[in-house]
Coordinates of C-alpha atoms and ligand atoms in Angstrom, one line a residue:
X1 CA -10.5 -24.1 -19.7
X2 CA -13.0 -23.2 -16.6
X3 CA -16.7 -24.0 -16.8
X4 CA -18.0 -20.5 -15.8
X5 CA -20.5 -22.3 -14.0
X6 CA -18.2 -23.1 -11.7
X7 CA -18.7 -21.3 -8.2
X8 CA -15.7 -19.2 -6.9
X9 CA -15.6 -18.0 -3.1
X10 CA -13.9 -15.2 -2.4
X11 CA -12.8 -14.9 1.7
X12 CA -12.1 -10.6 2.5
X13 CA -13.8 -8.4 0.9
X14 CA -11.3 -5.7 1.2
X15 CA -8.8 -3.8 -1.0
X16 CA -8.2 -6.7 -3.0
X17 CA -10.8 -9.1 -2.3
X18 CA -13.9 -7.0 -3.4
X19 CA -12.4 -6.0 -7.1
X20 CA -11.7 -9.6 -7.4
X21 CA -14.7 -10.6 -6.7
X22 CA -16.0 -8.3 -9.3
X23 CA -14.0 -9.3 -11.3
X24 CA -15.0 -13.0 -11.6
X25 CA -18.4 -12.1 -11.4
X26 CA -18.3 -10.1 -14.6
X27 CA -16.6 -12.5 -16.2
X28 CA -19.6 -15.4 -15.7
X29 CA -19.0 -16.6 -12.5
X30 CA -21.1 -17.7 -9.4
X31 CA -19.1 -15.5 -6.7
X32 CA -19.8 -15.9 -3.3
X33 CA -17.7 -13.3 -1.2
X34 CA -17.2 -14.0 2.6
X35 CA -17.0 -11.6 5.1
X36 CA -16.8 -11.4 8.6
X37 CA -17.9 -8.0 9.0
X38 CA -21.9 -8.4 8.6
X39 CA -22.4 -4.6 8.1
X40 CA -20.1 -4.7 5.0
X41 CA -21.6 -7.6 3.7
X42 CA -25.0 -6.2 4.3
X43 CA -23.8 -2.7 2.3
X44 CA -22.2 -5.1 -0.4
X45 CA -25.3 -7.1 -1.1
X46 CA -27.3 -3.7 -1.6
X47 CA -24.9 -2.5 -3.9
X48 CA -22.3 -0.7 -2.0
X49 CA -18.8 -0.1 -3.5
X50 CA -16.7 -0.3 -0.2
X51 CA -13.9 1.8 -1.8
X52 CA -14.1 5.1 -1.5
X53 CA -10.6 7.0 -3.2
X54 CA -10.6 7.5 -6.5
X55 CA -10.9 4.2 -8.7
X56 CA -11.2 4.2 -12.3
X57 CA -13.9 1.8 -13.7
X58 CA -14.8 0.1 -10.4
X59 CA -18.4 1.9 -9.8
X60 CA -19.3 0.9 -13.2
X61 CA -18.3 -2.8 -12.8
X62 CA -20.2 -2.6 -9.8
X63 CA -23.2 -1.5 -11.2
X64 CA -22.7 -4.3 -14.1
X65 CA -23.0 -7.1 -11.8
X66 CA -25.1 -6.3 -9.5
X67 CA -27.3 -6.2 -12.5
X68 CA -26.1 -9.8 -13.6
X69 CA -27.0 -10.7 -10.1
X70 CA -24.3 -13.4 -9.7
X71 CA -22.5 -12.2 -6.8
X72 CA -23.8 -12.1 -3.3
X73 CA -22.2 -11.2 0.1
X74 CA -22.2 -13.4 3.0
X75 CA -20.7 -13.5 6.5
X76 CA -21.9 -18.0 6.5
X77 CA -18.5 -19.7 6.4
X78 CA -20.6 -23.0 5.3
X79 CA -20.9 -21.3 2.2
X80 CA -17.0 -22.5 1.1
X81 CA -18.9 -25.9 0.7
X82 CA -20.5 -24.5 -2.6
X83 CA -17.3 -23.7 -4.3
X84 CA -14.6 -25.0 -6.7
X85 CA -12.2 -22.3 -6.5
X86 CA -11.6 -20.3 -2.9
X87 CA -9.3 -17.2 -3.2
X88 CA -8.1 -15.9 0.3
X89 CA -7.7 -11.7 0.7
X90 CA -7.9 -11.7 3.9
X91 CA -5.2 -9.0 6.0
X92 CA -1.9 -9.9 6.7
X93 CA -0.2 -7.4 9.1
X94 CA 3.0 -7.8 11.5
X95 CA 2.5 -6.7 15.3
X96 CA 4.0 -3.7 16.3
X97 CA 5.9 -4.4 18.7
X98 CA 8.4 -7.4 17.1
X99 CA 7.3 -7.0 13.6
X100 CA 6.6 -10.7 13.4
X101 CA 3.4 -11.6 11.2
X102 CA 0.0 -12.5 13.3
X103 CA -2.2 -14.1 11.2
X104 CA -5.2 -14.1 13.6
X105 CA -6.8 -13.5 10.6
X106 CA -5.2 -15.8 7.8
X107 CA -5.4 -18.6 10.5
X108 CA -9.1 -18.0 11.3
X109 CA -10.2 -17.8 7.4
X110 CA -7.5 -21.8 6.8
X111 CA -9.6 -23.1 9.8
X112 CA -13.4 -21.7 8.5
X113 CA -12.3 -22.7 4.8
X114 CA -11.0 -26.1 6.1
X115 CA -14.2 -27.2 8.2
X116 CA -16.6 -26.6 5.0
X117 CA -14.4 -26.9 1.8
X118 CA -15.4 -29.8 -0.8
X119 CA -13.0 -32.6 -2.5
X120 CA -11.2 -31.2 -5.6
X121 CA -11.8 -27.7 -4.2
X122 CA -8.5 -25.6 -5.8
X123 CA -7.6 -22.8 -2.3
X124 CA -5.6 -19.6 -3.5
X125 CA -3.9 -17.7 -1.5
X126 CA -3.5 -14.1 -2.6
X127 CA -2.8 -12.2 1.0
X128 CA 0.7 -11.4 0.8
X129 CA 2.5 -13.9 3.3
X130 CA 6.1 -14.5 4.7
X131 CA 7.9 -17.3 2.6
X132 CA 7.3 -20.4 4.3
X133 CA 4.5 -19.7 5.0
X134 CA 2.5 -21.9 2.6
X135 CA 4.5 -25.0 4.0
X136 CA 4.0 -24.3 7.6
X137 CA 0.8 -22.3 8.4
X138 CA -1.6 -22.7 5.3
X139 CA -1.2 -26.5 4.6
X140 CA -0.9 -28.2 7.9
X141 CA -4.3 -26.2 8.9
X142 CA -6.1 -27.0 5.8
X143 CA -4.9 -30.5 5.9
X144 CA -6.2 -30.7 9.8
X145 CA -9.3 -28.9 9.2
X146 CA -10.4 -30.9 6.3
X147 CA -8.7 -34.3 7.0
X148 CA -7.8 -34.2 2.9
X149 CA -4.2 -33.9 1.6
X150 CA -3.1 -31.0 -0.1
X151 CA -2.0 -32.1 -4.0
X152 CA -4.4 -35.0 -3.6
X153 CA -7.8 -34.4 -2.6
X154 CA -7.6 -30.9 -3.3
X155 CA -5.3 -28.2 -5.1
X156 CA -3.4 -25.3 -3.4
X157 CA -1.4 -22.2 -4.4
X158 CA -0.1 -19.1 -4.1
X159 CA -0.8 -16.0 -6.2
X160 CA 0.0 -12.9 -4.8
X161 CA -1.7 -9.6 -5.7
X162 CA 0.1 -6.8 -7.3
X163 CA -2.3 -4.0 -6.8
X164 CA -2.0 -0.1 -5.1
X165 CA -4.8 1.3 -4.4
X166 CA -6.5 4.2 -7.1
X167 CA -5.3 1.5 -10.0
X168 CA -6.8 -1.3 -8.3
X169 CA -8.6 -2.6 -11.8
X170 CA -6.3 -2.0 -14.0
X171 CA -3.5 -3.6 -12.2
X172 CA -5.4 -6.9 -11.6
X173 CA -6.3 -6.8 -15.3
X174 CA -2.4 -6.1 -16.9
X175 CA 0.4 -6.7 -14.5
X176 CA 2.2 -10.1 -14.8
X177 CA 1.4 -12.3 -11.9
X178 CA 3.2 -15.7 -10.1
X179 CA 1.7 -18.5 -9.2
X180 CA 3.0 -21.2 -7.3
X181 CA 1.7 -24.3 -6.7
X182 CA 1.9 -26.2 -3.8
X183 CA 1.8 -29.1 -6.8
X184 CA 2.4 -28.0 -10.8
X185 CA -0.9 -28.8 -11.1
X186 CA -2.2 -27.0 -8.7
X187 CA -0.5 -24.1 -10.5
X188 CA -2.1 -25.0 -13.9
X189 CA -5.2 -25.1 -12.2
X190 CA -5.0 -21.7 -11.0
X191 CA -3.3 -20.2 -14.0
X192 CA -6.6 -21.8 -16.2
X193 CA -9.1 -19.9 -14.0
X194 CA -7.1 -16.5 -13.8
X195 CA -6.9 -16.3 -17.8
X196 CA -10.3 -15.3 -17.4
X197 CA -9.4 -11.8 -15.3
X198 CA -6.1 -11.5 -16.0
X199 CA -4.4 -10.5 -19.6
X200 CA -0.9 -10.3 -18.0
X201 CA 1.7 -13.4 -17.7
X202 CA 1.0 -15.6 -15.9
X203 CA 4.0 -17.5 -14.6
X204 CA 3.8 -21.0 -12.8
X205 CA 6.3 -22.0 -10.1
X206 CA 6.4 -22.9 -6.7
X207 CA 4.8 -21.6 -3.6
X208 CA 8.3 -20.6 -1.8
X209 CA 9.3 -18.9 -5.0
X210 CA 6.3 -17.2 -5.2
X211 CA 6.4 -16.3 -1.3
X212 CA 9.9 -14.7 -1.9
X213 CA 9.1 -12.8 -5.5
X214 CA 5.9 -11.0 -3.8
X215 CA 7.4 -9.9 -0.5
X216 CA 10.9 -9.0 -2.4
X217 CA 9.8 -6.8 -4.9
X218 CA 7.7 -4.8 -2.1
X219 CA 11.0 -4.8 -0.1
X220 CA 13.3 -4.2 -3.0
X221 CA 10.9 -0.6 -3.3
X222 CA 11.2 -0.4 0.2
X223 CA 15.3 -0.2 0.0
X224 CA 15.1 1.6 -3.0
X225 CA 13.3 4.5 -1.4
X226 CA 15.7 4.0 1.7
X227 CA 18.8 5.0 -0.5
X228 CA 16.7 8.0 -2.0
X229 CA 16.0 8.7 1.2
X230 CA 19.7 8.6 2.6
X231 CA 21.3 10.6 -0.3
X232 CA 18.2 13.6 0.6
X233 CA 20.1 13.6 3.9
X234 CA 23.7 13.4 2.4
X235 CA 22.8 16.0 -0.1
X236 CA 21.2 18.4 3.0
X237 CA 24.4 18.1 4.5
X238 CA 26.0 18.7 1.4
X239 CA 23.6 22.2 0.8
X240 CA 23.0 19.5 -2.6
X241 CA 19.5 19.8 -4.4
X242 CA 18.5 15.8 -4.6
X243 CA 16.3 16.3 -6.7
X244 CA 19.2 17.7 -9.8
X245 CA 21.1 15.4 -8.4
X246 CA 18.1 11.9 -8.3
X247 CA 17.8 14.0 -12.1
X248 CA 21.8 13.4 -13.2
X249 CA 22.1 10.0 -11.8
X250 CA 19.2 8.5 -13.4
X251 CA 20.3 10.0 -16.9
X252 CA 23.0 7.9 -16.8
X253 CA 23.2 6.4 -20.6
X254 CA 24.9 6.2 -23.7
X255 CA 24.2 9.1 -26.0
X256 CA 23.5 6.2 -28.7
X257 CA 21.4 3.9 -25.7
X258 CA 18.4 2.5 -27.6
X259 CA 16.9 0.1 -24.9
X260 CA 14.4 1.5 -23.3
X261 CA 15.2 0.4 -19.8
X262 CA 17.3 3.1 -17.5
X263 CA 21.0 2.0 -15.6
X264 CA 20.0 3.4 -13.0
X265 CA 16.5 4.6 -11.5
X266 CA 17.0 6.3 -7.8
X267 CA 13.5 6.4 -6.2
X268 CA 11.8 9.2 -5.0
X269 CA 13.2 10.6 -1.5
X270 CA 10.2 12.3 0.9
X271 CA 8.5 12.3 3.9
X272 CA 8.3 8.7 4.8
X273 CA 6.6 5.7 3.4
X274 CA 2.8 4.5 4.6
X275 CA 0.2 1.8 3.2
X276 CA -0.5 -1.8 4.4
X277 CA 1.7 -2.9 2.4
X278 CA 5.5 -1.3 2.2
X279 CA 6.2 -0.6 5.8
X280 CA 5.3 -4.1 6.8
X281 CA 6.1 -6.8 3.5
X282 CA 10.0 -6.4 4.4
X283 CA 9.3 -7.7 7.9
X284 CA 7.8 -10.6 6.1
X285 CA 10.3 -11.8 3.6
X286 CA 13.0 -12.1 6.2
X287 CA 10.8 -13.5 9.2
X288 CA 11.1 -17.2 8.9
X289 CA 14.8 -16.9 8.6
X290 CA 16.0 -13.7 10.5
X291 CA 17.9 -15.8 13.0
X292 CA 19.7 -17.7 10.7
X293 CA 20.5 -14.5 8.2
X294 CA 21.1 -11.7 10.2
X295 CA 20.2 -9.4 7.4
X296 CA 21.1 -6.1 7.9
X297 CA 20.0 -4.1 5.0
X298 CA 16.9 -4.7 4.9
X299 CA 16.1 -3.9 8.8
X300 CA 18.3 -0.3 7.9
X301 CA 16.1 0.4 5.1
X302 CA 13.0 0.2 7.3
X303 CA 14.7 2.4 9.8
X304 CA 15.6 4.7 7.6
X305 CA 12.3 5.4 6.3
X306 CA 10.2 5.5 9.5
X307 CA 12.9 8.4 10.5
X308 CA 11.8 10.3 7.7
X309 CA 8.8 12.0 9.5
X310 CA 11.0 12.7 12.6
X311 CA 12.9 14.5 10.1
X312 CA 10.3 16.1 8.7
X313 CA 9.9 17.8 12.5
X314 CA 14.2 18.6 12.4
X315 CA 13.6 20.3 9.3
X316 CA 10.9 22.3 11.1
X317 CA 13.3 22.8 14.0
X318 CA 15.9 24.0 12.1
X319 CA 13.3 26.6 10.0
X320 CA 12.0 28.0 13.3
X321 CA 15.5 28.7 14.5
X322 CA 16.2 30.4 11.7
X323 CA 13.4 32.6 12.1
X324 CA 14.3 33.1 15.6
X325 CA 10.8 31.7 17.1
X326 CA 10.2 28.9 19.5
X327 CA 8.6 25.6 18.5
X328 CA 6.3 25.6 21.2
X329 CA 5.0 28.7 20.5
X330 CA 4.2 27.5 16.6
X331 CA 0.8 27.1 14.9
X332 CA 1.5 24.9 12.1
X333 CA -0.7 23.4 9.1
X334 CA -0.1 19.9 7.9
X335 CA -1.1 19.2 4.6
X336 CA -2.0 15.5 3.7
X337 CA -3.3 12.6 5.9
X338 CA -3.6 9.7 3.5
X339 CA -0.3 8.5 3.2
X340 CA -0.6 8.5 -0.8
X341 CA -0.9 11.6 -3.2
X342 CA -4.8 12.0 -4.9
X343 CA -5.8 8.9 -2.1
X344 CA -8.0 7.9 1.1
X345 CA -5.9 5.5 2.2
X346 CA -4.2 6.0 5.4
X347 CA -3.1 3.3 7.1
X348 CA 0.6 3.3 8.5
X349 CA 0.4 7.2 7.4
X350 CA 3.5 9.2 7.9
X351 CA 1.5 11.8 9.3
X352 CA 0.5 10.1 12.2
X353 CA 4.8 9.8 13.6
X354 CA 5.4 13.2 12.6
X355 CA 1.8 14.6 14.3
X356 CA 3.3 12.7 17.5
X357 CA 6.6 14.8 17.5
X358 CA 4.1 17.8 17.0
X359 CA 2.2 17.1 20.2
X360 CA 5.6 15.8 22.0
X361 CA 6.7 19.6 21.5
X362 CA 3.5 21.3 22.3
X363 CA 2.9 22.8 19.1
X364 CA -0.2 24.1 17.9
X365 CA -1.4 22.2 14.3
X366 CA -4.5 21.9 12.3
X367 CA -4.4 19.0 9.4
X368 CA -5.8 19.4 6.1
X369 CA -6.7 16.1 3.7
X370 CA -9.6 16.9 1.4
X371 CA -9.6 12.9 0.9
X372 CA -10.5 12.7 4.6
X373 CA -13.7 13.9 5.5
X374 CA -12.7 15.0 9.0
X375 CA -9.8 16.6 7.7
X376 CA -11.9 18.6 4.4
X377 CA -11.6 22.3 4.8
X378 CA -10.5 26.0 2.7
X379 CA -7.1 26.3 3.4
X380 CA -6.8 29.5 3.2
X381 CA -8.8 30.2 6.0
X382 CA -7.1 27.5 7.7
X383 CA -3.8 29.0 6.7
X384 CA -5.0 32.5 9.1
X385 CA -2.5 33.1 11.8
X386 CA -0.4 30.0 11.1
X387 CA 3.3 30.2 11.3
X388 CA 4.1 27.2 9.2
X389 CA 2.9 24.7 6.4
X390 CA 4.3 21.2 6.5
X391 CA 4.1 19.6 3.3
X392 CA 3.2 15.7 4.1
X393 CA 1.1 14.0 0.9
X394 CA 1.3 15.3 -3.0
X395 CA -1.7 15.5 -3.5
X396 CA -2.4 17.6 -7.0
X397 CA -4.6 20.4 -5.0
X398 CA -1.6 21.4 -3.2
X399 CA 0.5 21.9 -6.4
X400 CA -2.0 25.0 -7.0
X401 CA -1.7 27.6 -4.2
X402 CA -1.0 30.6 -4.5
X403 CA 2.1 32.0 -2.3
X404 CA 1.1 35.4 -2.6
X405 CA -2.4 35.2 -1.2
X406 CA -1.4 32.5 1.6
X407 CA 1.8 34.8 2.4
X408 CA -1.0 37.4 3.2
X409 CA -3.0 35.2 5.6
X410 CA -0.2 33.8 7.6
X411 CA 2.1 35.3 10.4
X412 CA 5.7 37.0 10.1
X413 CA 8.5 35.1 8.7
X414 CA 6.0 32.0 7.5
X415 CA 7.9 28.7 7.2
X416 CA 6.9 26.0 4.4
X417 CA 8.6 22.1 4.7
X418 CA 8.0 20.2 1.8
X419 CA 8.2 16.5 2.1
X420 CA 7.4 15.5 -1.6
X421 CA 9.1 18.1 -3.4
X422 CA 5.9 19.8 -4.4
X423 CA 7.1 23.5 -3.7
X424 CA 9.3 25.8 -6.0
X425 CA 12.0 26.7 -3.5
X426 CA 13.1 29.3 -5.5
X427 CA 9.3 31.0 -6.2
X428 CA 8.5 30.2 -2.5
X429 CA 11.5 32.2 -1.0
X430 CA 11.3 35.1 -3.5
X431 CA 7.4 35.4 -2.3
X432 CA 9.4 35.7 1.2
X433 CA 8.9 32.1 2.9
X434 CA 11.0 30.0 4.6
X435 CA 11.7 27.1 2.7
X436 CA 13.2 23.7 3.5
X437 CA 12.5 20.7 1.4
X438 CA 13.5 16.9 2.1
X439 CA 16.9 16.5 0.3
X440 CA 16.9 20.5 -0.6
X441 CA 17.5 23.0 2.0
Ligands
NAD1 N1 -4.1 -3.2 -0.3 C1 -3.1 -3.3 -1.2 O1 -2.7 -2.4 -1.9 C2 -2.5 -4.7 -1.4 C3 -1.7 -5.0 -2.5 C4 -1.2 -6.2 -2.7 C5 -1.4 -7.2 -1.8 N2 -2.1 -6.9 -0.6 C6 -2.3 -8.0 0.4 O2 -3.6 -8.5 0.3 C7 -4.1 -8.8 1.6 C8 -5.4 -8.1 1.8 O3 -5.2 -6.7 1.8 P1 -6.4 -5.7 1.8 O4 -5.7 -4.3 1.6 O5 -7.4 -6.1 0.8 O6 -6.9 -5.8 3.3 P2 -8.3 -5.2 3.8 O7 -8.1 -5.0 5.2 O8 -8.7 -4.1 2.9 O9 -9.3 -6.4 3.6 C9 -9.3 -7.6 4.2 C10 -10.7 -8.1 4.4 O10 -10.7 -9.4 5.0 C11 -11.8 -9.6 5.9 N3 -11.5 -10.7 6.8 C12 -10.6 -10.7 7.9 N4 -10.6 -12.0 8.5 C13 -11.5 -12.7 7.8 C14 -12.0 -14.1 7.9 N5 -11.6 -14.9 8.8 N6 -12.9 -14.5 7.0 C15 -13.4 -13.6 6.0 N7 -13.0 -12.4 5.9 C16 -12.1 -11.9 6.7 C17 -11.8 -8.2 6.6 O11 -13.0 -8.0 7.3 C18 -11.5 -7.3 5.4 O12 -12.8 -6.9 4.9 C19 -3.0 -8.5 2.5 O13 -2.2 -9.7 2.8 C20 -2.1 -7.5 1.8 O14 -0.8 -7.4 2.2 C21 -2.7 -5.7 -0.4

């Protein structure tokens, strides 16, 4: 077991990083977190919770060990000389334009951790990385930095977080977690000082294993959505509700089925996919070996679900036709900007593609996110003199309005296209809408 007095650095201080380090902290360890951003670790040290969407338990964990006092914030990289165990959170994107991963950032935290670390120091990696990646990015520049071997003068593994934002705590705390070790005892080494955070498995393999299971099972959601995706378009075509049908398929069982587990469990179809992590982890399992592979699945999958917005604008197109208006002539409300329901989050939104068919058409819009500040606002004051609401996040608020009283504010012949199923077609069109859902026309 660990000696709590052990001191545990912690390099990003973001999504994962920062509940980590509460983590840690709370359970008796010296944490230092490192930051490069000296304004957040400034806000950090006076208290600051970083996060702002809705997080269960994590204000009052904060307040619990800043009370302890045995976590402090800095931006000094010389500080990775103090500790025993370094866990890396740093981002991990792919650039946009080959969707090939950067790692300006990983590479700049190895060569920072490498020039200070001590002998015996254990180094964790829990970005999410392309398989391979431990072999060929974080050891050589460890190993270069700090003129030590890796599995002799100090430990290294891999042990990829399984968080989503809004159940950040609890999913550190219960889900099963990998860890692979660039040696097994490397991996023992990590799976000892984990037990103290973590009441979920924890499994000990290698790093490439490890590599593959964290980017695959964000890919295999990734294709998963993709074929809920395609049969909303088949079904469209077919004048098919998806959603009786996602209903039928997944019901698939023997009347006397006692396991638990469903045959079959079709995803949820909608307006596209967003996060840091979904749109860009499938880029990452197959990077190191796209030449050799060819894979063609996984590439489609991606495809299919960064159409999903441009959809989003067909359905539109198709609405307005009916109506017999002209998109450029539209006013439309979008509602949602975060790319997840009751979130803040918005990187990679959906939003953002189908705002950029919006503007490509010349249409009028006003968005609504009561997550975002910039986007807070009554919307049915917004709704006055709009022509159409687009449906983009689930959030719960927008499960509440009341078709009568926003049919009243809006023009003639209002349009509503739902991307998250969130609407009652038939309610909507009795109320006298225009109603085309994603998978439901
Ligand atoms: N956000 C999620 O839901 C989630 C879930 C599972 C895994 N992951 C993975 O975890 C990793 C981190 O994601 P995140 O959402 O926490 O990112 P984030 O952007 O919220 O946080 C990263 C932090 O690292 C800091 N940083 C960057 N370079 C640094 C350096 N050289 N030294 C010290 N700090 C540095 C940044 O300033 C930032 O505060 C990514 O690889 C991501 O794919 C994220």
């Amino acid at each position: 077991m660990n000696n709590q007095n052990e001191t545990i650095a912690i390099c990003g201080l973001g999504y994962v990083g920062y509940p980590v380090a509460m983590l840690f902290a709370d359970a008796g360890f010296n944490v230092i977190g490192v930051d490069i951003l000296e304004e957040r670790v400034q806000r950090l040290n006076e208290g600051e919770n970083p996060i702002k969407g809705q997080e269960p338990g994590l204000d009052e964990l904060v307040e619990k060990v800043i009370k302890k006092g045995n976590f402090r914030a800095t931006a000094d990289v010389k500080e990775y000389c103090k500790a025993d165990f370094i866990i890396v959170a740093v981002q991990t994107p792919v650039a946009e334009e080959n969707k090939k991963p950067t790692y300006e950032n990983l590479k700049a935290a190895l060569r920072s951790i490498g020039q200070n670390m001590k002998k015996g120091v254990t180094v964790v990696i829990e970005s999410t990385i392309a398989p391979g990646t431990m072999e060929h990015v974080v050891k050589p520049i460890l190993e270069e930095e700090s003129k030590m071997i890796a599995g002799k003068d100090f430990y290294l593994a891999n042990c990829p977080e399984r968080l989503m934002p809004g159940h950040l705590l609890e999913n550190i705390r219960y889900y099963n977690r990998v860890v692979g070790g660039w040696t097994p005892e490397s991996a023992t080494k990590v799976k000892e000082l984990y037990k103290h955070v973590i009441q979920g498995e924890l499994e000990e393999t290698d790093c490439i294993t490890a590599e593959i299971v964290k980017a695959g099972e964000n890919t295999y959601r990734d294709v998963q959505i993709a074929f809920a995706n395609e049969m909303a378009l088949l079904c469209e075509a077919y004048k098919a509700n998806v959603w009786e049908v996602r209903k039928l398929i997944n019901n698939c069982k023997k009347v006397t089925e006692t396991r638990p587990e469903a045959l079959r469990q079709m995803h949820f179809p909608g307006a596209g996919v967003g996060g840091h992590c979904i749109p860009k982890d499938s880029w990452l399992l197959i990077h190191e070996v796209r030449d050799i592979v060819n894979p063609k699945l996984i590439p489609t999958a991606r495809y299919i679900n960064d159409f999903m917005p441009i959809h989003m604008f067909e359905l539109l197109e198709s609405a307005v036709k009916e109506v017999g208006k002209e998109i450029k002539d539209l006013d439309v409300l979008v509602l949602g900007w975060a790319y997840d329901a009751n979130s803040d989050d918005d990187r990679n939104t959906p939003t953002k593609p189908f705002i950029e068919k919006l503007e490509e058409a010349g249409v009028k819009y006003e968005i609504h996110d009561s997550f975002i500040d910039e986007y807070k606002g009554n919307i049915k004051e917004i709704l006055k003199g709009k022509d159409a609401i687009v449906l983009m996040t689930g959030h719960d608020e927008y499960k509440g309005l009341k078709y009568e009283e926003i049919l009243g504010v809006m023009n003639e012949k209002p349009i509503i296209i739902d991307g998250r199923n969130i609407f009652d077609k038939e309610k909507v069109r009795k109320a006298g809408f225009v109603y085309k859902g994603v998978g439901n026309i």
